[in-house]
PDB file of C-alpha atoms in Angstrom:
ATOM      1  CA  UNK A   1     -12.768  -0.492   3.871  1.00  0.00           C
ATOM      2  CA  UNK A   2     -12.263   2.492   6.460  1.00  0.00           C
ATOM      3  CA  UNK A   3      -9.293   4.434   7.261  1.00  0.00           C
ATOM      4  CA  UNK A   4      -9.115   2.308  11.188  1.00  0.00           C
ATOM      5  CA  UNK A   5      -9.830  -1.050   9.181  1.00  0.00           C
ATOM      6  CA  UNK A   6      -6.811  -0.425   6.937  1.00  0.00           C
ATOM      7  CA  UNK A   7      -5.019   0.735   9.939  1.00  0.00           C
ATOM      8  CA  UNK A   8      -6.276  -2.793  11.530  1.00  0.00           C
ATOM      9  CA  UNK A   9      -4.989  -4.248   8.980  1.00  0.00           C
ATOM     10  CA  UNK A  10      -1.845  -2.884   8.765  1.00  0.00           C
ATOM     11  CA  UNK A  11      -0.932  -3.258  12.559  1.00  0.00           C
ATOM     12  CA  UNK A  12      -2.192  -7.080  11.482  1.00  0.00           C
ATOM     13  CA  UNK A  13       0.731  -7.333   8.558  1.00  0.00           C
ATOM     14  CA  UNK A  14       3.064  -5.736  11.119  1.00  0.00           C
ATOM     15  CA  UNK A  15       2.546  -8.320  13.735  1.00  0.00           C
ATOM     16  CA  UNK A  16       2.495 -11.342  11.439  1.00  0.00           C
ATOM     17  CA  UNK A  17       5.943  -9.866   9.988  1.00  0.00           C
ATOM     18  CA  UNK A  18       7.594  -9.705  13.668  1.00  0.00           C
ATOM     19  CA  UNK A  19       6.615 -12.986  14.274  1.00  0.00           C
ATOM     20  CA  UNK A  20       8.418 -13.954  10.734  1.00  0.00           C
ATOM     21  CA  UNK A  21      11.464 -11.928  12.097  1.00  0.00           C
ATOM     22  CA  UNK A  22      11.824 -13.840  15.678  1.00  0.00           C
ATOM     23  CA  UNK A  23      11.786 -17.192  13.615  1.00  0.00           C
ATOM     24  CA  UNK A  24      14.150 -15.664  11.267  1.00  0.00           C
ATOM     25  CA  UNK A  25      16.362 -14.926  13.837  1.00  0.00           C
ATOM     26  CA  UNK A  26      16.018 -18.197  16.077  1.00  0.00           C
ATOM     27  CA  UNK A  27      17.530 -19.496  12.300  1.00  0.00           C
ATOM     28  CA  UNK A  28      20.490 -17.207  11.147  1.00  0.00           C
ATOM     29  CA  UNK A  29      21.069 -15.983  14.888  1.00  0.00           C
ATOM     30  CA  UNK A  30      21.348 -12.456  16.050  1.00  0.00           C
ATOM     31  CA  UNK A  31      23.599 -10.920  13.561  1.00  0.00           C
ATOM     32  CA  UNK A  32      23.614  -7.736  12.119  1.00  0.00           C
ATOM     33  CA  UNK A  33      21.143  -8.577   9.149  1.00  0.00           C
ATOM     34  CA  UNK A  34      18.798  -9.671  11.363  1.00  0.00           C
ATOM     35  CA  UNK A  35      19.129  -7.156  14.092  1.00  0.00           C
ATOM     36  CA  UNK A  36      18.487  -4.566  11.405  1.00  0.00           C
ATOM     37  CA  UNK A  37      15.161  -6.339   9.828  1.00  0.00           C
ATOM     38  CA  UNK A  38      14.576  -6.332  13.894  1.00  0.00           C
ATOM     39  CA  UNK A  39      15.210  -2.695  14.085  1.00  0.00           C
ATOM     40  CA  UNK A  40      12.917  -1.948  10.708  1.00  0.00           C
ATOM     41  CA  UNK A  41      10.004  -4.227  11.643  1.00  0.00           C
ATOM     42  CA  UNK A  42       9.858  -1.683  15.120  1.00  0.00           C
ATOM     43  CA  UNK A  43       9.951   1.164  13.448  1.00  0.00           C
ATOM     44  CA  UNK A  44       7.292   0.296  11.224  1.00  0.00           C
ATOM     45  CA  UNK A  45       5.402  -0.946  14.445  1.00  0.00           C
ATOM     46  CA  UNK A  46       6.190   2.919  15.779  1.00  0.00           C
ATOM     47  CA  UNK A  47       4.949   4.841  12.880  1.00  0.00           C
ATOM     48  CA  UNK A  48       2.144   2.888  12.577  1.00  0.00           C
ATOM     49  CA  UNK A  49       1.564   3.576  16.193  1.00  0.00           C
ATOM     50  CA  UNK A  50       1.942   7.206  15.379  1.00  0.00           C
ATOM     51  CA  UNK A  51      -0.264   7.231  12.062  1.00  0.00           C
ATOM     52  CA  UNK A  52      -3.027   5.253  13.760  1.00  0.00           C
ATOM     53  CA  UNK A  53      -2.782   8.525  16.623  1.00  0.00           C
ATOM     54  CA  UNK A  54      -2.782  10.998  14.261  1.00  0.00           C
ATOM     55  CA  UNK A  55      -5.987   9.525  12.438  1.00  0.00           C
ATOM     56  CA  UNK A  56      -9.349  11.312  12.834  1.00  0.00           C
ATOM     57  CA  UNK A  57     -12.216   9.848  14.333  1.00  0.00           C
ATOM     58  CA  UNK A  58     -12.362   6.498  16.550  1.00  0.00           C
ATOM     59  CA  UNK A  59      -8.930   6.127  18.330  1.00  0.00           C
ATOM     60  CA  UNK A  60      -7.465   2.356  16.368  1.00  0.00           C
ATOM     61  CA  UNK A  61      -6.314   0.745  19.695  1.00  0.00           C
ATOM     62  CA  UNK A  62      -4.590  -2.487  19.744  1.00  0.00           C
ATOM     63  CA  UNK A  63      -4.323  -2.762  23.658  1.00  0.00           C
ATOM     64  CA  UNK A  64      -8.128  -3.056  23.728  1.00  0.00           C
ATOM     65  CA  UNK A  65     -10.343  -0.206  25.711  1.00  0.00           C
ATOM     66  CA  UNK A  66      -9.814   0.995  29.267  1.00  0.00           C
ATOM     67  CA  UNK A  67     -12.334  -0.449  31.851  1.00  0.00           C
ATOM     68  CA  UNK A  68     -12.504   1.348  35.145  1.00  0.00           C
ATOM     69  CA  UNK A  69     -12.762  -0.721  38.214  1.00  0.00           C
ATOM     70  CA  UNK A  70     -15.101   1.283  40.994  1.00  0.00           C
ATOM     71  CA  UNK A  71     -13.677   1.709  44.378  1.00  0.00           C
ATOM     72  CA  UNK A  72     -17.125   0.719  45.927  1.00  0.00           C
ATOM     73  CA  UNK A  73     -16.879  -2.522  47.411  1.00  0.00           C
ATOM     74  CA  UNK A  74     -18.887  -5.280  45.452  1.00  0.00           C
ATOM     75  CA  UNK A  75     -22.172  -5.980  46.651  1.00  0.00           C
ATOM     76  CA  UNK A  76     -22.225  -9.401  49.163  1.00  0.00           C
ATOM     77  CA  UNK A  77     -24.812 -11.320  47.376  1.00  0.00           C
ATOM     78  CA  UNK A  78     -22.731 -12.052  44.206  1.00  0.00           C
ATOM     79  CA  UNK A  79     -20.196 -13.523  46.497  1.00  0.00           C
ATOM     80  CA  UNK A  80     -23.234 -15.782  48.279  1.00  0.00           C
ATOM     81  CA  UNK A  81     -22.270 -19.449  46.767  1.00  0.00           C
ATOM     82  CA  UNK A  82     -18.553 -18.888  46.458  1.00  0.00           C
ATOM     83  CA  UNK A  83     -15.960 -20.361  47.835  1.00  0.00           C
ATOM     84  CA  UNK A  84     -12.673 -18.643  48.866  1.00  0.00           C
ATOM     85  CA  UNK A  85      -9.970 -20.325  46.113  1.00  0.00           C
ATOM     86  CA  UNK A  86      -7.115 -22.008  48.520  1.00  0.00           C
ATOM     87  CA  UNK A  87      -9.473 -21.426  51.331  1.00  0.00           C
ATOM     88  CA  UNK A  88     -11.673 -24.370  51.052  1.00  0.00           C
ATOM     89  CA  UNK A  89     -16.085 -24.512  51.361  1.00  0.00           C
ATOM     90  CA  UNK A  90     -17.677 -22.462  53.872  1.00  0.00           C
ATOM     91  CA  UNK A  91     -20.277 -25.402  53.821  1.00  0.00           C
ATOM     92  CA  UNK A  92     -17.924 -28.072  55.168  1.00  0.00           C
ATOM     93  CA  UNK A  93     -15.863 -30.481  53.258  1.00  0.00           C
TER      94      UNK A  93
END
């Protein structure tokens, strides 16, 4: 396994155990037990944030990868047997 898959992985284990906290906490309530396991499970979310920067090689995103959006306006055809949503048909009823 590679250094991002473990990283993968770990961000995985991290998630799963914040979901485990929120349903711990819809149980016991928000006292101070829980608001500390809370406060631990986003740290570790944080320093794996930082780790996973820190890493060499392929960034290890967990937002996904940034897709720019050209300013050119689309071409007409692919817009040639739509209809405008809340608009109605352009072809009649």
């Amino acid at each position: 396994m590679s250094l991002h898959d473990e990283l993968r992985s770990a961000q995985r284990c991290v998630d799963d155990l914040a979901r485990c906290v929120a349903r711990l906490e819809r149980e016991f309530g928000r006292g101070l037990e829980t608001r500390r396991v809370r406060s631990d499970t986003e740290h570790l979310r944080e320093s794996l944030a930082l780790l996973a920067a820190a890493a060499p090689g392929e960034p290890a995103t967990t937002q996904g990868e940034f897709i720019g959006v050209p300013e050119a306006p689309y071409d007409e055809r692919l817009w040639t047997d739509a209809d405008d949503e809340g608009v109605g048909s352009r072809r009649g009823p």
